[in-house]
Amino acid sequence: MAWSTRFLTAVAFLAVGVIFAPDVLGSGPESPAAVVTAAKLCHLLAFATSWGTALWVTFIGGIIMFKNLPRHQFGNLQGKMFPAYFMVLSVCAAVSVAAFAYLHPWSLASPIERYQLGFLLSALGFDLSNLIVFTPMTIEMMKKRHKIERDLGIGEEVGGSKNLEVAKTNPQLAAMNKKFGMIHGLSSLANIMAFGSLAIHSWYLAGKLHF
């Protein structure tokens, strides 16, 4: 995923540049109408993609997979899917920040527009923290826990786990559960916070629609 990492880095720098040096890209009320429309389209598509992706993975797809796949198979699939998931969310968040900052330069933005930019930046920050920090740590801990569970003959059950029952008599598994639970909890919290930031922004966008 080296190409996507480079693309994300470029878009993130663009987003920061638009926020702090909008005049360089000609941002402001004098911007050409076609450029303004293109920025609005980029923001809308990026926001819609991140919102829909987060909604599906967090509340629908992940739950269905958990209930129907052997637990280790589910974990391994999540380990492959989540880096791509958070890469997509991070790229979309960076595009949204760049487009919104272009349309509403900080020096000219109203308080509500500045708050919205803050929410978009928060979503980007939470997604990046998952992509760069929490997800790699969670995957590493998951692999270590899987090895311990395989040695104990558990982990292939579907849905409910035998882990907690076995951990009562196995200090090594209990300690690994604690570490995994902490890192996974932080990852889940960051994901929910990013989703909440997008939810707040969706309310703002809904107020701008005219039917």
PDB file of C-alpha atoms in Angstrom:
ATOM      1  CA  MET A   1       0.000   0.000   0.000  1.00  0.00           C
ATOM      2  CA  ALA A   2       3.002   2.295  -0.514  1.00  0.00           C
ATOM      3  CA  TRP A   3       1.270   4.224  -3.307  1.00  0.00           C
ATOM      4  CA  SER A   4      -1.741   4.950  -1.130  1.00  0.00           C
ATOM      5  CA  THR A   5       0.487   6.076   1.733  1.00  0.00           C
ATOM      6  CA  ARG A   6       2.246   8.534  -0.555  1.00  0.00           C
ATOM      7  CA  PHE A   7      -1.085   9.767  -1.897  1.00  0.00           C
ATOM      8  CA  LEU A   8      -2.438  10.238   1.622  1.00  0.00           C
ATOM      9  CA  THR A   9       0.686  12.157   2.626  1.00  0.00           C
ATOM     10  CA  ALA A  10       0.333  14.462  -0.379  1.00  0.00           C
ATOM     11  CA  VAL A  11      -3.354  15.134   0.280  1.00  0.00           C
ATOM     12  CA  ALA A  12      -2.723  15.722   3.993  1.00  0.00           C
ATOM     13  CA  PHE A  13      -0.033  18.303   3.184  1.00  0.00           C
ATOM     14  CA  LEU A  14      -2.416  19.895   0.685  1.00  0.00           C
ATOM     15  CA  ALA A  15      -5.128  20.089   3.348  1.00  0.00           C
ATOM     16  CA  VAL A  16      -2.783  21.755   5.834  1.00  0.00           C
ATOM     17  CA  GLY A  17      -1.546  24.127   3.142  1.00  0.00           C
ATOM     18  CA  VAL A  18      -5.063  25.187   2.209  1.00  0.00           C
ATOM     19  CA  ILE A  19      -5.900  25.877   5.853  1.00  0.00           C
ATOM     20  CA  PHE A  20      -2.841  27.923   6.695  1.00  0.00           C
ATOM     21  CA  ALA A  21      -1.984  29.429   3.290  1.00  0.00           C
ATOM     22  CA  PRO A  22      -5.245  29.672   1.330  1.00  0.00           C
ATOM     23  CA  ASP A  23      -4.040  32.539  -0.859  1.00  0.00           C
ATOM     24  CA  VAL A  24      -1.443  30.305  -2.483  1.00  0.00           C
ATOM     25  CA  LEU A  25      -4.220  28.310  -4.191  1.00  0.00           C
ATOM     26  CA  GLY A  26      -6.447  31.302  -4.810  1.00  0.00           C
ATOM     27  CA  SER A  27      -8.971  30.333  -2.188  1.00  0.00           C
ATOM     28  CA  GLY A  28     -11.661  32.848  -1.289  1.00  0.00           C
ATOM     29  CA  PRO A  29     -14.765  34.609  -2.575  1.00  0.00           C
ATOM     30  CA  GLU A  30     -13.079  35.466  -5.893  1.00  0.00           C
ATOM     31  CA  SER A  31     -12.447  31.828  -6.811  1.00  0.00           C
ATOM     32  CA  PRO A  32     -13.754  30.782 -10.281  1.00  0.00           C
ATOM     33  CA  ALA A  33     -17.212  29.220 -10.196  1.00  0.00           C
ATOM     34  CA  ALA A  34     -15.990  25.996 -11.836  1.00  0.00           C
ATOM     35  CA  VAL A  35     -13.268  25.585  -9.229  1.00  0.00           C
ATOM     36  CA  VAL A  36     -15.744  26.187  -6.405  1.00  0.00           C
ATOM     37  CA  THR A  37     -18.117  23.587  -7.862  1.00  0.00           C
ATOM     38  CA  ALA A  38     -15.249  21.097  -8.207  1.00  0.00           C
ATOM     39  CA  ALA A  39     -14.240  21.686  -4.578  1.00  0.00           C
ATOM     40  CA  LYS A  40     -17.834  21.149  -3.438  1.00  0.00           C
ATOM     41  CA  LEU A  41     -18.029  17.925  -5.459  1.00  0.00           C
ATOM     42  CA  CYS A  42     -14.741  16.647  -4.001  1.00  0.00           C
ATOM     43  CA  HIS A  43     -15.927  17.428  -0.482  1.00  0.00           C
ATOM     44  CA  LEU A  44     -19.323  15.810  -0.986  1.00  0.00           C
ATOM     45  CA  LEU A  45     -17.963  12.636  -2.589  1.00  0.00           C
ATOM     46  CA  ALA A  46     -15.178  12.234  -0.021  1.00  0.00           C
ATOM     47  CA  PHE A  47     -17.574  12.801   2.889  1.00  0.00           C
ATOM     48  CA  ALA A  48     -20.201  10.427   1.469  1.00  0.00           C
ATOM     49  CA  THR A  49     -17.593   7.719   0.842  1.00  0.00           C
ATOM     50  CA  SER A  50     -16.142   7.945   4.351  1.00  0.00           C
ATOM     51  CA  TRP A  51     -19.591   8.098   5.972  1.00  0.00           C
ATOM     52  CA  GLY A  52     -20.935   5.110   4.052  1.00  0.00           C
ATOM     53  CA  THR A  53     -17.767   3.059   4.518  1.00  0.00           C
ATOM     54  CA  ALA A  54     -17.627   3.727   8.272  1.00  0.00           C
ATOM     55  CA  LEU A  55     -21.343   2.968   8.681  1.00  0.00           C
ATOM     56  CA  TRP A  56     -21.102  -0.355   6.854  1.00  0.00           C
ATOM     57  CA  VAL A  57     -17.890  -1.639   8.423  1.00  0.00           C
ATOM     58  CA  THR A  58     -18.677  -0.512  11.980  1.00  0.00           C
ATOM     59  CA  PHE A  59     -22.351  -1.386  12.314  1.00  0.00           C
ATOM     60  CA  ILE A  60     -23.213  -3.924   9.600  1.00  0.00           C
ATOM     61  CA  GLY A  61     -20.407  -5.813   7.842  1.00  0.00           C
ATOM     62  CA  GLY A  62     -18.254  -6.383  10.916  1.00  0.00           C
ATOM     63  CA  ILE A  63     -21.163  -7.712  12.992  1.00  0.00           C
ATOM     64  CA  ILE A  64     -22.294 -10.080  10.226  1.00  0.00           C
ATOM     65  CA  MET A  65     -18.773 -11.472   9.814  1.00  0.00           C
ATOM     66  CA  PHE A  66     -18.325 -11.907  13.566  1.00  0.00           C
ATOM     67  CA  LYS A  67     -21.535 -13.906  13.856  1.00  0.00           C
ATOM     68  CA  ASN A  68     -20.831 -16.193  10.892  1.00  0.00           C
ATOM     69  CA  LEU A  69     -17.072 -16.793  10.704  1.00  0.00           C
ATOM     70  CA  PRO A  70     -14.768 -18.879  12.931  1.00  0.00           C
ATOM     71  CA  ARG A  71     -13.205 -16.420  15.346  1.00  0.00           C
ATOM     72  CA  HIS A  72      -9.617 -16.744  14.131  1.00  0.00           C
ATOM     73  CA  GLN A  73     -10.733 -16.502  10.508  1.00  0.00           C
ATOM     74  CA  PHE A  74     -12.728 -13.389  11.395  1.00  0.00           C
ATOM     75  CA  GLY A  75      -9.706 -11.862  13.139  1.00  0.00           C
ATOM     76  CA  ASN A  76      -7.366 -12.602  10.232  1.00  0.00           C
ATOM     77  CA  LEU A  77      -9.840 -11.083   7.775  1.00  0.00           C
ATOM     78  CA  GLN A  78     -10.151  -7.960   9.932  1.00  0.00           C
ATOM     79  CA  GLY A  79      -6.355  -7.781  10.073  1.00  0.00           C
ATOM     80  CA  LYS A  80      -6.239  -7.575   6.269  1.00  0.00           C
ATOM     81  CA  MET A  81      -9.258  -5.314   5.895  1.00  0.00           C
ATOM     82  CA  PHE A  82      -8.698  -2.671   8.572  1.00  0.00           C
ATOM     83  CA  PRO A  83      -5.474  -1.131   7.201  1.00  0.00           C
ATOM     84  CA  ALA A  84      -7.258  -0.591   3.866  1.00  0.00           C
ATOM     85  CA  TYR A  85     -10.382   0.635   5.688  1.00  0.00           C
ATOM     86  CA  PHE A  86      -8.543   3.283   7.671  1.00  0.00           C
ATOM     87  CA  MET A  87      -6.490   4.265   4.621  1.00  0.00           C
ATOM     88  CA  VAL A  88      -9.718   4.971   2.691  1.00  0.00           C
ATOM     89  CA  LEU A  89     -11.166   6.927   5.619  1.00  0.00           C
ATOM     90  CA  SER A  90      -7.961   8.944   6.068  1.00  0.00           C
ATOM     91  CA  VAL A  91      -7.710   9.850   2.386  1.00  0.00           C
ATOM     92  CA  CYS A  92     -11.390  10.846   2.282  1.00  0.00           C
ATOM     93  CA  ALA A  93     -11.035  12.896   5.481  1.00  0.00           C
ATOM     94  CA  ALA A  94      -7.963  14.681   4.095  1.00  0.00           C
ATOM     95  CA  VAL A  95      -9.793  15.488   0.839  1.00  0.00           C
ATOM     96  CA  SER A  96     -12.805  16.754   2.812  1.00  0.00           C
ATOM     97  CA  VAL A  97     -10.595  18.982   4.964  1.00  0.00           C
ATOM     98  CA  ALA A  98      -8.759  20.383   1.926  1.00  0.00           C
ATOM     99  CA  ALA A  99     -11.960  21.056  -0.029  1.00  0.00           C
ATOM    100  CA  PHE A 100     -13.829  22.574   2.911  1.00  0.00           C
ATOM    101  CA  ALA A 101     -10.860  24.768   3.849  1.00  0.00           C
ATOM    102  CA  TYR A 102     -10.626  25.938   0.238  1.00  0.00           C
ATOM    103  CA  LEU A 103     -14.312  26.857   0.206  1.00  0.00           C
ATOM    104  CA  HIS A 104     -14.173  28.479   3.650  1.00  0.00           C
ATOM    105  CA  PRO A 105     -10.749  30.064   4.315  1.00  0.00           C
ATOM    106  CA  TRP A 106     -10.137  30.338   8.039  1.00  0.00           C
ATOM    107  CA  SER A 107      -9.749  34.135   7.957  1.00  0.00           C
ATOM    108  CA  LEU A 108     -13.137  34.524   6.236  1.00  0.00           C
ATOM    109  CA  ALA A 109     -15.040  31.617   7.800  1.00  0.00           C
ATOM    110  CA  SER A 110     -17.938  32.056  10.191  1.00  0.00           C
ATOM    111  CA  PRO A 111     -17.780  30.455  13.671  1.00  0.00           C
ATOM    112  CA  ILE A 112     -19.978  27.550  12.501  1.00  0.00           C
ATOM    113  CA  GLU A 113     -17.722  26.935   9.487  1.00  0.00           C
ATOM    114  CA  ARG A 114     -14.669  26.942  11.743  1.00  0.00           C
ATOM    115  CA  TYR A 115     -16.340  24.418  14.030  1.00  0.00           C
ATOM    116  CA  GLN A 116     -17.101  22.205  11.019  1.00  0.00           C
ATOM    117  CA  LEU A 117     -13.502  22.378   9.891  1.00  0.00           C
ATOM    118  CA  GLY A 118     -12.540  21.353  13.416  1.00  0.00           C
ATOM    119  CA  PHE A 119     -14.833  18.322  13.269  1.00  0.00           C
ATOM    120  CA  LEU A 120     -13.374  17.300   9.895  1.00  0.00           C
ATOM    121  CA  LEU A 121      -9.847  17.692  11.257  1.00  0.00           C
ATOM    122  CA  SER A 122     -10.846  15.588  14.267  1.00  0.00           C
ATOM    123  CA  ALA A 123     -12.102  12.820  11.977  1.00  0.00           C
ATOM    124  CA  LEU A 124      -8.822  12.956  10.054  1.00  0.00           C
ATOM    125  CA  GLY A 125      -6.805  12.825  13.278  1.00  0.00           C
ATOM    126  CA  PHE A 126      -8.732   9.855  14.682  1.00  0.00           C
ATOM    127  CA  ASP A 127      -8.520   7.955  11.376  1.00  0.00           C
ATOM    128  CA  LEU A 128      -4.775   8.592  11.114  1.00  0.00           C
ATOM    129  CA  SER A 129      -4.239   7.472  14.706  1.00  0.00           C
ATOM    130  CA  ASN A 130      -5.963   4.195  13.843  1.00  0.00           C
ATOM    131  CA  LEU A 131      -4.082   3.783  10.572  1.00  0.00           C
ATOM    132  CA  ILE A 132      -0.636   4.542  11.971  1.00  0.00           C
ATOM    133  CA  VAL A 133      -0.796   3.508  15.649  1.00  0.00           C
ATOM    134  CA  PHE A 134      -3.733   1.493  16.934  1.00  0.00           C
ATOM    135  CA  THR A 135      -4.451  -0.859  14.025  1.00  0.00           C
ATOM    136  CA  PRO A 136      -0.851  -2.159  13.660  1.00  0.00           C
ATOM    137  CA  MET A 137      -0.663  -2.677  17.428  1.00  0.00           C
ATOM    138  CA  THR A 138      -4.055  -4.430  17.488  1.00  0.00           C
ATOM    139  CA  ILE A 139      -3.061  -6.772  14.659  1.00  0.00           C
ATOM    140  CA  GLU A 140       0.207  -7.629  16.384  1.00  0.00           C
ATOM    141  CA  MET A 141      -1.562  -8.396  19.657  1.00  0.00           C
ATOM    142  CA  MET A 142      -4.212 -10.420  17.831  1.00  0.00           C
ATOM    143  CA  LYS A 143      -1.589 -12.631  16.190  1.00  0.00           C
ATOM    144  CA  LYS A 144       0.096 -13.285  19.542  1.00  0.00           C
ATOM    145  CA  ARG A 145      -3.230 -14.132  21.154  1.00  0.00           C
ATOM    146  CA  HIS A 146      -4.157 -16.433  18.265  1.00  0.00           C
ATOM    147  CA  LYS A 147      -0.930 -18.382  18.772  1.00  0.00           C
ATOM    148  CA  ILE A 148      -1.672 -18.868  22.460  1.00  0.00           C
ATOM    149  CA  GLU A 149      -5.245 -19.921  21.683  1.00  0.00           C
ATOM    150  CA  ARG A 150      -4.157 -22.402  19.010  1.00  0.00           C
ATOM    151  CA  ASP A 151      -1.827 -24.027  21.501  1.00  0.00           C
ATOM    152  CA  LEU A 152      -4.815 -24.338  23.849  1.00  0.00           C
ATOM    153  CA  GLY A 153      -7.071 -25.746  21.116  1.00  0.00           C
ATOM    154  CA  ILE A 154      -9.529 -22.846  20.966  1.00  0.00           C
ATOM    155  CA  GLY A 155     -10.333 -20.085  18.492  1.00  0.00           C
ATOM    156  CA  GLU A 156     -12.169 -21.951  15.737  1.00  0.00           C
ATOM    157  CA  GLU A 157     -15.602 -21.520  17.303  1.00  0.00           C
ATOM    158  CA  VAL A 158     -18.164 -19.297  15.566  1.00  0.00           C
ATOM    159  CA  GLY A 159     -19.654 -16.362  17.456  1.00  0.00           C
ATOM    160  CA  GLY A 160     -19.265 -16.962  21.190  1.00  0.00           C
ATOM    161  CA  SER A 161     -15.699 -17.436  22.423  1.00  0.00           C
ATOM    162  CA  LYS A 162     -14.199 -20.069  24.747  1.00  0.00           C
ATOM    163  CA  ASN A 163     -11.415 -17.611  25.470  1.00  0.00           C
ATOM    164  CA  LEU A 164     -12.736 -16.119  28.710  1.00  0.00           C
ATOM    165  CA  GLU A 165     -13.458 -19.493  30.272  1.00  0.00           C
ATOM    166  CA  VAL A 166      -9.989 -20.825  29.472  1.00  0.00           C
ATOM    167  CA  ALA A 167      -8.334 -17.566  30.567  1.00  0.00           C
ATOM    168  CA  LYS A 168      -9.584 -18.144  34.119  1.00  0.00           C
ATOM    169  CA  THR A 169      -7.032 -20.942  34.480  1.00  0.00           C
ATOM    170  CA  ASN A 170      -4.346 -19.616  32.116  1.00  0.00           C
ATOM    171  CA  PRO A 171      -2.487 -16.483  33.333  1.00  0.00           C
ATOM    172  CA  GLN A 172      -0.657 -16.046  29.993  1.00  0.00           C
ATOM    173  CA  LEU A 173      -3.907 -15.877  28.037  1.00  0.00           C
ATOM    174  CA  ALA A 174      -5.483 -13.624  30.665  1.00  0.00           C
ATOM    175  CA  ALA A 175      -2.565 -11.162  30.420  1.00  0.00           C
ATOM    176  CA  MET A 176      -2.745 -11.165  26.608  1.00  0.00           C
ATOM    177  CA  ASN A 177      -6.506 -10.585  26.755  1.00  0.00           C
ATOM    178  CA  LYS A 178      -5.917  -7.517  28.911  1.00  0.00           C
ATOM    179  CA  LYS A 179      -3.347  -6.044  26.519  1.00  0.00           C
ATOM    180  CA  PHE A 180      -5.447  -6.804  23.450  1.00  0.00           C
ATOM    181  CA  GLY A 181      -8.588  -5.413  25.060  1.00  0.00           C
ATOM    182  CA  MET A 182      -6.885  -2.116  25.883  1.00  0.00           C
ATOM    183  CA  ILE A 183      -5.445  -1.556  22.393  1.00  0.00           C
ATOM    184  CA  HIS A 184      -8.588  -2.759  20.641  1.00  0.00           C
ATOM    185  CA  GLY A 185     -10.677  -0.514  22.885  1.00  0.00           C
ATOM    186  CA  LEU A 186      -8.608   2.548  21.949  1.00  0.00           C
ATOM    187  CA  SER A 187      -8.924   1.659  18.278  1.00  0.00           C
ATOM    188  CA  SER A 188     -12.694   1.252  18.560  1.00  0.00           C
ATOM    189  CA  LEU A 189     -12.983   4.528  20.484  1.00  0.00           C
ATOM    190  CA  ALA A 190     -11.010   6.416  17.813  1.00  0.00           C
ATOM    191  CA  ASN A 191     -13.220   4.873  15.119  1.00  0.00           C
ATOM    192  CA  ILE A 192     -16.412   5.905  16.914  1.00  0.00           C
ATOM    193  CA  MET A 193     -15.094   9.429  17.560  1.00  0.00           C
ATOM    194  CA  ALA A 194     -14.269   9.838  13.862  1.00  0.00           C
ATOM    195  CA  PHE A 195     -17.734   8.556  12.945  1.00  0.00           C
ATOM    196  CA  GLY A 196     -19.307  10.966  15.445  1.00  0.00           C
ATOM    197  CA  SER A 197     -17.414  13.893  13.915  1.00  0.00           C
ATOM    198  CA  LEU A 198     -18.767  12.932  10.498  1.00  0.00           C
ATOM    199  CA  ALA A 199     -22.270  12.623  11.965  1.00  0.00           C
ATOM    200  CA  ILE A 200     -22.091  16.191  13.258  1.00  0.00           C
ATOM    201  CA  HIS A 201     -20.896  17.401   9.867  1.00  0.00           C
ATOM    202  CA  SER A 202     -23.744  15.539   8.154  1.00  0.00           C
ATOM    203  CA  TRP A 203     -26.197  17.659  10.179  1.00  0.00           C
ATOM    204  CA  TYR A 204     -24.430  20.789   8.947  1.00  0.00           C
ATOM    205  CA  LEU A 205     -24.610  19.618   5.322  1.00  0.00           C
ATOM    206  CA  ALA A 206     -28.292  18.702   5.677  1.00  0.00           C
ATOM    207  CA  GLY A 207     -28.992  22.277   6.741  1.00  0.00           C
ATOM    208  CA  LYS A 208     -27.491  23.514   3.482  1.00  0.00           C
ATOM    209  CA  LEU A 209     -29.747  21.402   1.240  1.00  0.00           C
ATOM    210  CA  HIS A 210     -32.728  22.942  -0.531  1.00  0.00           C
ATOM    211  CA  PHE A 211     -35.442  20.703  -1.932  1.00  0.00           C
TER     212      PHE A 211
END
